[in-house]
Structure formats: structure tokens, C-alpha cells
Amino acid sequence: MSRRIALSVVAGAVVLAGAGAFALAYAGDQAPALADSTARYTAPEGARDGSFSFSTEVTASSGVKSVKVLAWPEKSGLAAKQLTAEEMNEAESARCEAAGSGTVRCAYTAAVTVGDAASSPRGTWHVAVLATAEDGTTTLDTEAVDFTVG
């Protein structure tokens, strides 16, 4: 092999190694990603409470530290004022279980009493989700999924 070819091969290997290291470093800084979010609302019936349930999958290269969930009616003051991550930190936490490399499946369930249902606005509701990774990066999706209160 000529000296020029050998130098080209070495230079190419150095460039590829540097690009790989950059890709790994960049991947570590990725914000958590939400997928497969679903919500279900069941109205109370008779003496039996209803329920609200939400589930999602969250992936973060550094691991998932927490997932906060807040259901809010489309016809409310929150529609005009966007939720912030700071406000979402006060929301309820979802329960999460490992589902693979850097991925967790999270679920949140709340009972809906007759009184809750009577005082809740009818129509479209949104579910806001704040996912926080172990490295501190966050993802806030104020409309991760919708459901209807009839």
C-alpha cells in the first residue's frame, strides 16, 4: 500500500471516529421523546366512580427521571396561557416501568366522582405531559393527547 493511501485511510478513520464520538455526545443531550400516548375518560355511573387514565412511552438516552401529567379543558384559561415546565412540576406523577433501553411505559389513573363530573367543563380536554430525563433535559407537550368529556 502506498504512503498516500495509508495516510488517507488513517485520516478517514480519524474523521469517522470523531463523527461517531460527536453522534454519541449529541445523543446524550437529546430531550425525552413521547410515543403512543393514549387517554380514556369514563364518566361516573350511578353510585360508581368514573375514571381518567393516561399512558405513554418515554425514551431518554440518559434514562427517565420523572413524568408529570395534567388533564385540562380546552375551554379554560390554560388555552390562552401556555403551560410552563415550572407549572407542570406541580402536576401529578405517572407510574413508570422499564420497557427497554432508555424507555419506560408510564401510566396515570385518577378516579372521577359524580361531583367532579358535574363541575367539569364538557367538550375536549387535553393532556399535558412533562418528561424529565436523568440528565435534566425535559420535554413538555401541552397537548400530548385529547379526550372528550360528554
Short mmCIF file of N, CA and C in Angstrom, two decimals:
data_model
loop_
_atom_site.label_atom_id
_atom_site.label_comp_id
_atom_site.label_asym_id
_atom_site.label_seq_id
_atom_site.Cartn_x
_atom_site.Cartn_y
_atom_site.Cartn_z
N MET A 1 0.86 -1.17 0.00
CA MET A 1 0.00 0.00 0.00
C MET A 1 0.90 1.22 0.00
N SER A 2 0.55 2.19 -0.85
CA SER A 2 1.38 3.39 -0.91
C SER A 2 1.18 4.24 0.32
N ARG A 3 2.13 5.14 0.51
CA ARG A 3 2.07 6.00 1.69
C ARG A 3 0.87 6.93 1.63
N ARG A 4 0.51 7.41 0.46
CA ARG A 4 -0.63 8.32 0.29
C ARG A 4 -1.93 7.60 0.65
N ILE A 5 -2.10 6.37 0.22
CA ILE A 5 -3.30 5.60 0.53
C ILE A 5 -3.37 5.32 2.03
N ALA A 6 -2.25 4.96 2.62
CA ALA A 6 -2.22 4.69 4.05
C ALA A 6 -2.61 5.92 4.85
N LEU A 7 -2.10 7.10 4.46
CA LEU A 7 -2.45 8.35 5.14
C LEU A 7 -3.94 8.66 4.96
N SER A 8 -4.47 8.39 3.78
CA SER A 8 -5.89 8.64 3.54
C SER A 8 -6.75 7.74 4.41
N VAL A 9 -6.34 6.47 4.54
CA VAL A 9 -7.09 5.53 5.37
C VAL A 9 -7.07 5.97 6.83
N VAL A 10 -5.89 6.37 7.33
CA VAL A 10 -5.77 6.82 8.71
C VAL A 10 -6.59 8.09 8.93
N ALA A 11 -6.51 9.04 7.99
CA ALA A 11 -7.27 10.29 8.11
C ALA A 11 -8.77 9.99 8.11
N GLY A 12 -9.20 9.08 7.25
CA GLY A 12 -10.61 8.71 7.19
C GLY A 12 -11.08 8.07 8.48
N ALA A 13 -10.25 7.22 9.05
CA ALA A 13 -10.61 6.57 10.32
C ALA A 13 -10.73 7.59 11.44
N VAL A 14 -9.84 8.57 11.46
CA VAL A 14 -9.90 9.62 12.49
C VAL A 14 -11.18 10.43 12.33
N VAL A 15 -11.54 10.78 11.10
CA VAL A 15 -12.76 11.56 10.86
C VAL A 15 -13.98 10.75 11.28
N LEU A 16 -14.04 9.47 10.92
CA LEU A 16 -15.18 8.63 11.30
C LEU A 16 -15.28 8.47 12.81
N ALA A 17 -14.16 8.28 13.48
CA ALA A 17 -14.16 8.14 14.94
C ALA A 17 -14.66 9.42 15.59
N GLY A 18 -14.20 10.56 15.07
CA GLY A 18 -14.64 11.85 15.62
C GLY A 18 -16.13 12.06 15.40
N ALA A 19 -16.64 11.68 14.21
CA ALA A 19 -18.07 11.81 13.93
C ALA A 19 -18.88 10.90 14.85
N GLY A 20 -18.37 9.70 15.09
CA GLY A 20 -19.07 8.77 15.99
C GLY A 20 -19.12 9.30 17.41
N ALA A 21 -18.01 9.86 17.88
CA ALA A 21 -17.97 10.43 19.22
C ALA A 21 -18.93 11.61 19.33
N PHE A 22 -18.99 12.45 18.28
CA PHE A 22 -19.91 13.58 18.27
C PHE A 22 -21.35 13.08 18.31
N ALA A 23 -21.65 12.04 17.52
CA ALA A 23 -23.01 11.50 17.49
C ALA A 23 -23.41 10.96 18.85
N LEU A 24 -22.51 10.27 19.54
CA LEU A 24 -22.81 9.76 20.87
C LEU A 24 -23.01 10.90 21.87
N ALA A 25 -22.18 11.91 21.80
CA ALA A 25 -22.31 13.06 22.70
C ALA A 25 -23.62 13.78 22.43
N TYR A 26 -23.97 13.95 21.16
CA TYR A 26 -25.19 14.62 20.80
C TYR A 26 -26.40 13.81 21.25
N ALA A 27 -26.34 12.50 21.09
CA ALA A 27 -27.45 11.64 21.50
C ALA A 27 -27.68 11.74 23.00
N GLY A 28 -26.65 11.96 23.79
CA GLY A 28 -26.79 12.10 25.23
C GLY A 28 -27.53 13.36 25.62
N ASP A 29 -27.55 14.34 24.75
CA ASP A 29 -28.22 15.60 25.03
C ASP A 29 -29.64 15.66 24.49
N GLN A 30 -30.13 14.56 23.93
CA GLN A 30 -31.47 14.55 23.36
C GLN A 30 -32.53 14.64 24.46
N ALA A 31 -33.53 15.46 24.21
CA ALA A 31 -34.64 15.58 25.15
C ALA A 31 -35.46 14.29 25.12
N PRO A 32 -36.17 13.99 26.20
CA PRO A 32 -37.03 12.79 26.21
C PRO A 32 -38.05 12.85 25.08
N ALA A 33 -38.37 11.69 24.53
CA ALA A 33 -39.34 11.59 23.45
C ALA A 33 -40.55 10.80 23.92
N LEU A 34 -41.75 11.32 23.62
CA LEU A 34 -43.01 10.66 23.96
C LEU A 34 -43.52 9.88 22.75
N ALA A 35 -44.14 8.74 23.01
CA ALA A 35 -44.73 7.95 21.92
C ALA A 35 -45.94 7.18 22.44
N ASP A 36 -46.85 6.88 21.55
CA ASP A 36 -48.00 6.02 21.84
C ASP A 36 -48.82 6.51 23.03
N SER A 37 -49.06 7.83 23.11
CA SER A 37 -49.85 8.38 24.21
C SER A 37 -51.34 8.10 23.98
N THR A 38 -52.03 7.67 25.03
CA THR A 38 -53.47 7.43 24.95
C THR A 38 -54.13 7.96 26.23
N ALA A 39 -55.38 8.36 26.10
CA ALA A 39 -56.16 8.80 27.25
C ALA A 39 -57.56 8.22 27.14
N ARG A 40 -58.14 7.95 28.30
CA ARG A 40 -59.51 7.41 28.34
C ARG A 40 -60.24 8.03 29.52
N TYR A 41 -61.44 8.50 29.24
CA TYR A 41 -62.30 9.06 30.27
C TYR A 41 -63.56 8.22 30.34
N THR A 42 -63.91 7.81 31.55
CA THR A 42 -65.15 7.08 31.79
C THR A 42 -65.94 7.87 32.82
N ALA A 43 -67.14 8.28 32.46
CA ALA A 43 -67.98 9.07 33.36
C ALA A 43 -68.51 8.20 34.49
N PRO A 44 -68.75 8.81 35.66
CA PRO A 44 -69.37 8.07 36.76
C PRO A 44 -70.75 7.58 36.34
N GLU A 45 -71.15 6.46 36.90
CA GLU A 45 -72.46 5.90 36.57
C GLU A 45 -73.11 5.39 37.85
N GLY A 46 -74.25 5.95 38.18
CA GLY A 46 -74.93 5.56 39.41
C GLY A 46 -74.07 5.91 40.61
N ALA A 47 -73.85 4.94 41.48
CA ALA A 47 -73.02 5.17 42.67
C ALA A 47 -71.55 4.86 42.41
N ARG A 48 -71.23 4.46 41.18
CA ARG A 48 -69.87 4.07 40.85
C ARG A 48 -69.08 5.25 40.27
N ASP A 49 -67.87 5.45 40.79
CA ASP A 49 -67.00 6.50 40.26
C ASP A 49 -66.58 6.16 38.83
N GLY A 50 -66.28 7.21 38.09
CA GLY A 50 -65.70 7.05 36.77
C GLY A 50 -64.18 7.10 36.91
N SER A 51 -63.50 7.27 35.78
CA SER A 51 -62.04 7.33 35.85
C SER A 51 -61.47 8.08 34.65
N PHE A 52 -60.27 8.53 34.86
CA PHE A 52 -59.45 9.10 33.79
C PHE A 52 -58.15 8.31 33.81
N SER A 53 -57.75 7.82 32.66
CA SER A 53 -56.47 7.12 32.59
C SER A 53 -55.67 7.61 31.39
N PHE A 54 -54.37 7.63 31.57
CA PHE A 54 -53.44 8.10 30.54
C PHE A 54 -52.24 7.17 30.53
N SER A 55 -51.72 6.88 29.35
CA SER A 55 -50.48 6.11 29.25
C SER A 55 -49.64 6.64 28.11
N THR A 56 -48.33 6.44 28.24
CA THR A 56 -47.39 6.87 27.21
C THR A 56 -46.09 6.10 27.37
N GLU A 57 -45.27 6.13 26.35
CA GLU A 57 -43.92 5.60 26.43
C GLU A 57 -42.98 6.79 26.31
N VAL A 58 -41.95 6.79 27.15
CA VAL A 58 -40.97 7.88 27.15
C VAL A 58 -39.59 7.26 26.97
N THR A 59 -38.82 7.85 26.05
CA THR A 59 -37.46 7.38 25.81
C THR A 59 -36.50 8.54 26.02
N ALA A 60 -35.45 8.27 26.79
CA ALA A 60 -34.38 9.25 27.00
C ALA A 60 -33.07 8.48 27.12
N SER A 61 -32.06 8.92 26.41
CA SER A 61 -30.80 8.18 26.39
C SER A 61 -30.16 8.08 27.77
N SER A 62 -30.38 9.08 28.62
CA SER A 62 -29.79 9.06 29.96
C SER A 62 -30.69 8.37 30.98
N GLY A 63 -31.88 7.97 30.56
CA GLY A 63 -32.87 7.38 31.46
C GLY A 63 -33.94 8.41 31.80
N VAL A 64 -35.07 7.96 32.25
CA VAL A 64 -36.20 8.84 32.57
C VAL A 64 -36.28 9.02 34.08
N LYS A 65 -36.26 10.27 34.51
CA LYS A 65 -36.32 10.59 35.93
C LYS A 65 -37.77 10.70 36.41
N SER A 66 -38.61 11.43 35.65
CA SER A 66 -40.00 11.61 36.07
C SER A 66 -40.88 11.96 34.89
N VAL A 67 -42.17 11.67 35.06
CA VAL A 67 -43.19 12.02 34.07
C VAL A 67 -44.36 12.61 34.84
N LYS A 68 -44.73 13.85 34.54
CA LYS A 68 -45.83 14.55 35.19
C LYS A 68 -46.98 14.68 34.19
N VAL A 69 -48.21 14.58 34.70
CA VAL A 69 -49.40 14.56 33.84
C VAL A 69 -50.43 15.55 34.37
N LEU A 70 -51.07 16.29 33.46
CA LEU A 70 -52.14 17.21 33.82
C LEU A 70 -53.18 17.22 32.72
N ALA A 71 -54.42 16.88 33.06
CA ALA A 71 -55.54 16.98 32.11
C ALA A 71 -56.16 18.35 32.28
N TRP A 72 -56.43 19.02 31.15
CA TRP A 72 -57.02 20.36 31.22
C TRP A 72 -58.02 20.57 30.10
N PRO A 73 -59.14 21.29 30.43
CA PRO A 73 -60.18 21.51 29.43
C PRO A 73 -59.78 22.56 28.39
N GLU A 74 -60.14 22.27 27.15
CA GLU A 74 -59.82 23.19 26.06
C GLU A 74 -60.46 24.57 26.30
N LYS A 75 -61.64 24.58 26.89
CA LYS A 75 -62.34 25.83 27.17
C LYS A 75 -61.99 26.29 28.58
N SER A 76 -60.74 26.73 28.75
CA SER A 76 -60.29 27.20 30.07
C SER A 76 -59.23 28.27 29.86
N GLY A 77 -58.81 28.87 30.96
CA GLY A 77 -57.77 29.89 30.90
C GLY A 77 -56.44 29.35 30.42
N LEU A 78 -56.22 28.05 30.54
CA LEU A 78 -54.96 27.46 30.08
C LEU A 78 -54.83 27.48 28.56
N ALA A 79 -55.97 27.58 27.85
CA ALA A 79 -55.93 27.63 26.39
C ALA A 79 -55.24 28.91 25.91
N ALA A 80 -55.48 30.01 26.60
CA ALA A 80 -54.88 31.28 26.22
C ALA A 80 -53.46 31.43 26.76
N LYS A 81 -53.21 30.80 27.88
CA LYS A 81 -51.90 30.90 28.54
C LYS A 81 -51.22 29.54 28.46
N GLN A 82 -50.11 29.45 27.79
CA GLN A 82 -49.41 28.17 27.66
C GLN A 82 -48.83 27.72 29.00
N LEU A 83 -49.02 26.45 29.30
CA LEU A 83 -48.41 25.86 30.50
C LEU A 83 -46.89 25.91 30.38
N THR A 84 -46.22 26.04 31.51
CA THR A 84 -44.76 26.03 31.52
C THR A 84 -44.26 24.78 32.26
N ALA A 85 -43.01 24.46 32.05
CA ALA A 85 -42.41 23.32 32.75
C ALA A 85 -42.45 23.53 34.26
N GLU A 86 -42.25 24.76 34.70
CA GLU A 86 -42.28 25.06 36.13
C GLU A 86 -43.66 24.75 36.71
N GLU A 87 -44.71 25.13 36.00
CA GLU A 87 -46.07 24.84 36.47
C GLU A 87 -46.34 23.33 36.45
N MET A 88 -45.84 22.66 35.43
CA MET A 88 -46.05 21.22 35.31
C MET A 88 -45.32 20.43 36.40
N ASN A 89 -44.28 21.00 36.97
CA ASN A 89 -43.58 20.31 38.06
C ASN A 89 -44.51 20.06 39.25
N GLU A 90 -45.58 20.84 39.35
CA GLU A 90 -46.55 20.67 40.44
C GLU A 90 -47.63 19.65 40.11
N ALA A 91 -47.65 19.14 38.87
CA ALA A 91 -48.67 18.19 38.45
C ALA A 91 -48.43 16.82 39.08
N GLU A 92 -49.39 15.94 38.92
CA GLU A 92 -49.31 14.57 39.44
C GLU A 92 -48.27 13.77 38.66
N SER A 93 -47.62 12.83 39.34
CA SER A 93 -46.64 11.96 38.69
C SER A 93 -47.30 10.70 38.17
N ALA A 94 -46.83 10.26 37.01
CA ALA A 94 -47.25 8.98 36.47
C ALA A 94 -46.36 7.89 37.05
N ARG A 95 -46.86 6.65 37.08
CA ARG A 95 -46.06 5.49 37.48
C ARG A 95 -45.40 4.94 36.22
N CYS A 96 -44.11 4.71 36.29
CA CYS A 96 -43.38 4.25 35.11
C CYS A 96 -42.64 2.95 35.40
N GLU A 97 -42.59 2.09 34.39
CA GLU A 97 -41.88 0.83 34.48
C GLU A 97 -40.96 0.70 33.28
N ALA A 98 -39.79 0.13 33.50
CA ALA A 98 -38.82 -0.05 32.43
C ALA A 98 -39.43 -0.88 31.30
N ALA A 99 -39.10 -0.47 30.06
CA ALA A 99 -39.63 -1.16 28.89
C ALA A 99 -38.54 -1.37 27.85
N GLY A 100 -37.28 -1.26 28.25
CA GLY A 100 -36.18 -1.44 27.31
C GLY A 100 -35.12 -0.38 27.53
N SER A 101 -34.17 -0.35 26.67
CA SER A 101 -33.04 0.57 26.79
C SER A 101 -33.47 2.03 26.75
N GLY A 102 -33.46 2.68 27.89
CA GLY A 102 -33.80 4.10 27.98
C GLY A 102 -35.28 4.40 27.80
N THR A 103 -36.13 3.39 27.76
CA THR A 103 -37.56 3.58 27.54
C THR A 103 -38.35 3.09 28.75
N VAL A 104 -39.37 3.86 29.12
CA VAL A 104 -40.29 3.46 30.18
C VAL A 104 -41.72 3.58 29.67
N ARG A 105 -42.60 2.74 30.20
CA ARG A 105 -44.03 2.86 29.96
C ARG A 105 -44.63 3.48 31.21
N CYS A 106 -45.36 4.55 31.01
CA CYS A 106 -45.91 5.29 32.15
C CYS A 106 -47.43 5.29 32.09
N ALA A 107 -48.03 5.24 33.28
CA ALA A 107 -49.49 5.27 33.38
C ALA A 107 -49.90 6.17 34.53
N TYR A 108 -51.02 6.83 34.34
CA TYR A 108 -51.61 7.67 35.37
C TYR A 108 -53.10 7.40 35.37
N THR A 109 -53.67 7.21 36.55
CA THR A 109 -55.10 6.96 36.68
C THR A 109 -55.64 7.79 37.84
N ALA A 110 -56.83 8.37 37.63
CA ALA A 110 -57.49 9.14 38.69
C ALA A 110 -58.98 8.81 38.68
N ALA A 111 -59.54 8.71 39.86
CA ALA A 111 -60.99 8.50 39.99
C ALA A 111 -61.71 9.79 39.65
N VAL A 112 -62.88 9.66 39.06
CA VAL A 112 -63.73 10.81 38.74
C VAL A 112 -65.05 10.59 39.47
N THR A 113 -65.29 11.41 40.49
CA THR A 113 -66.53 11.29 41.27
C THR A 113 -67.67 11.98 40.53
N VAL A 114 -68.89 11.73 41.02
CA VAL A 114 -70.06 12.39 40.45
C VAL A 114 -69.91 13.90 40.56
N GLY A 115 -69.41 14.37 41.71
CA GLY A 115 -69.18 15.81 41.90
C GLY A 115 -68.15 16.36 40.93
N ASP A 116 -67.05 15.61 40.73
CA ASP A 116 -66.03 16.03 39.75
C ASP A 116 -66.65 16.17 38.37
N ALA A 117 -67.41 15.16 37.96
CA ALA A 117 -68.00 15.17 36.63
C ALA A 117 -69.00 16.32 36.47
N ALA A 118 -69.78 16.59 37.51
CA ALA A 118 -70.78 17.66 37.43
C ALA A 118 -70.13 19.03 37.30
N SER A 119 -68.97 19.21 37.90
CA SER A 119 -68.33 20.53 37.87
C SER A 119 -67.30 20.67 36.74
N SER A 120 -67.09 19.62 35.98
CA SER A 120 -66.10 19.67 34.90
C SER A 120 -66.71 20.19 33.61
N PRO A 121 -65.98 21.05 32.89
CA PRO A 121 -66.48 21.52 31.60
C PRO A 121 -66.64 20.36 30.62
N ARG A 122 -67.68 20.41 29.82
CA ARG A 122 -67.90 19.41 28.77
C ARG A 122 -67.07 19.77 27.55
N GLY A 123 -66.78 18.77 26.75
CA GLY A 123 -66.06 19.00 25.49
C GLY A 123 -64.66 18.41 25.51
N THR A 124 -63.81 18.98 24.68
CA THR A 124 -62.46 18.46 24.50
C THR A 124 -61.55 18.84 25.66
N TRP A 125 -60.79 17.88 26.11
CA TRP A 125 -59.76 18.07 27.12
C TRP A 125 -58.43 17.65 26.51
N HIS A 126 -57.36 18.27 26.96
CA HIS A 126 -56.01 17.92 26.52
C HIS A 126 -55.25 17.34 27.71
N VAL A 127 -54.24 16.54 27.41
CA VAL A 127 -53.37 16.03 28.45
C VAL A 127 -51.98 16.61 28.21
N ALA A 128 -51.48 17.33 29.21
CA ALA A 128 -50.14 17.89 29.16
C ALA A 128 -49.19 16.92 29.87
N VAL A 129 -48.00 16.76 29.31
CA VAL A 129 -47.01 15.83 29.87
C VAL A 129 -45.66 16.53 29.94
N LEU A 130 -45.03 16.43 31.10
CA LEU A 130 -43.66 16.91 31.27
C LEU A 130 -42.80 15.69 31.58
N ALA A 131 -41.89 15.36 30.67
CA ALA A 131 -40.97 14.24 30.87
C ALA A 131 -39.58 14.81 31.17
N THR A 132 -38.97 14.34 32.25
CA THR A 132 -37.64 14.80 32.65
C THR A 132 -36.69 13.62 32.63
N ALA A 133 -35.57 13.80 31.92
CA ALA A 133 -34.55 12.76 31.83
C ALA A 133 -33.61 12.85 33.02
N GLU A 134 -32.86 11.79 33.26
CA GLU A 134 -31.88 11.77 34.35
C GLU A 134 -30.83 12.87 34.18
N ASP A 135 -30.52 13.26 32.94
CA ASP A 135 -29.52 14.31 32.72
C ASP A 135 -30.10 15.71 32.84
N GLY A 136 -31.40 15.81 33.19
CA GLY A 136 -32.03 17.12 33.41
C GLY A 136 -32.74 17.70 32.21
N THR A 137 -32.58 17.13 31.02
CA THR A 137 -33.30 17.65 29.86
C THR A 137 -34.78 17.32 30.02
N THR A 138 -35.63 18.17 29.45
CA THR A 138 -37.07 17.98 29.58
C THR A 138 -37.78 18.09 28.24
N THR A 139 -38.95 17.50 28.19
CA THR A 139 -39.87 17.68 27.07
C THR A 139 -41.22 18.01 27.66
N LEU A 140 -41.82 19.10 27.20
CA LEU A 140 -43.15 19.49 27.62
C LEU A 140 -44.05 19.45 26.40
N ASP A 141 -45.06 18.61 26.44
CA ASP A 141 -46.06 18.53 25.38
C ASP A 141 -47.39 18.89 26.02
N THR A 142 -47.89 20.08 25.72
CA THR A 142 -49.12 20.55 26.38
C THR A 142 -50.38 19.92 25.80
N GLU A 143 -50.27 19.25 24.65
CA GLU A 143 -51.40 18.57 24.05
C GLU A 143 -50.96 17.20 23.53
N ALA A 144 -50.44 16.38 24.44
CA ALA A 144 -49.93 15.06 24.06
C ALA A 144 -51.04 14.18 23.47
N VAL A 145 -52.23 14.30 24.02
CA VAL A 145 -53.37 13.53 23.54
C VAL A 145 -54.64 14.23 24.03
N ASP A 146 -55.75 14.01 23.34
CA ASP A 146 -57.03 14.63 23.70
C ASP A 146 -58.03 13.55 24.08
N PHE A 147 -59.04 13.96 24.84
CA PHE A 147 -60.18 13.10 25.12
C PHE A 147 -61.40 13.99 25.29
N THR A 148 -62.57 13.40 25.31
CA THR A 148 -63.80 14.17 25.39
C THR A 148 -64.58 13.83 26.65
N VAL A 149 -65.04 14.89 27.34
CA VAL A 149 -65.93 14.75 28.47
C VAL A 149 -67.31 15.10 27.96
N GLY A 150 -68.24 14.12 28.00
CA GLY A 150 -69.56 14.31 27.40
C GLY A 150 -70.59 14.76 28.33
#
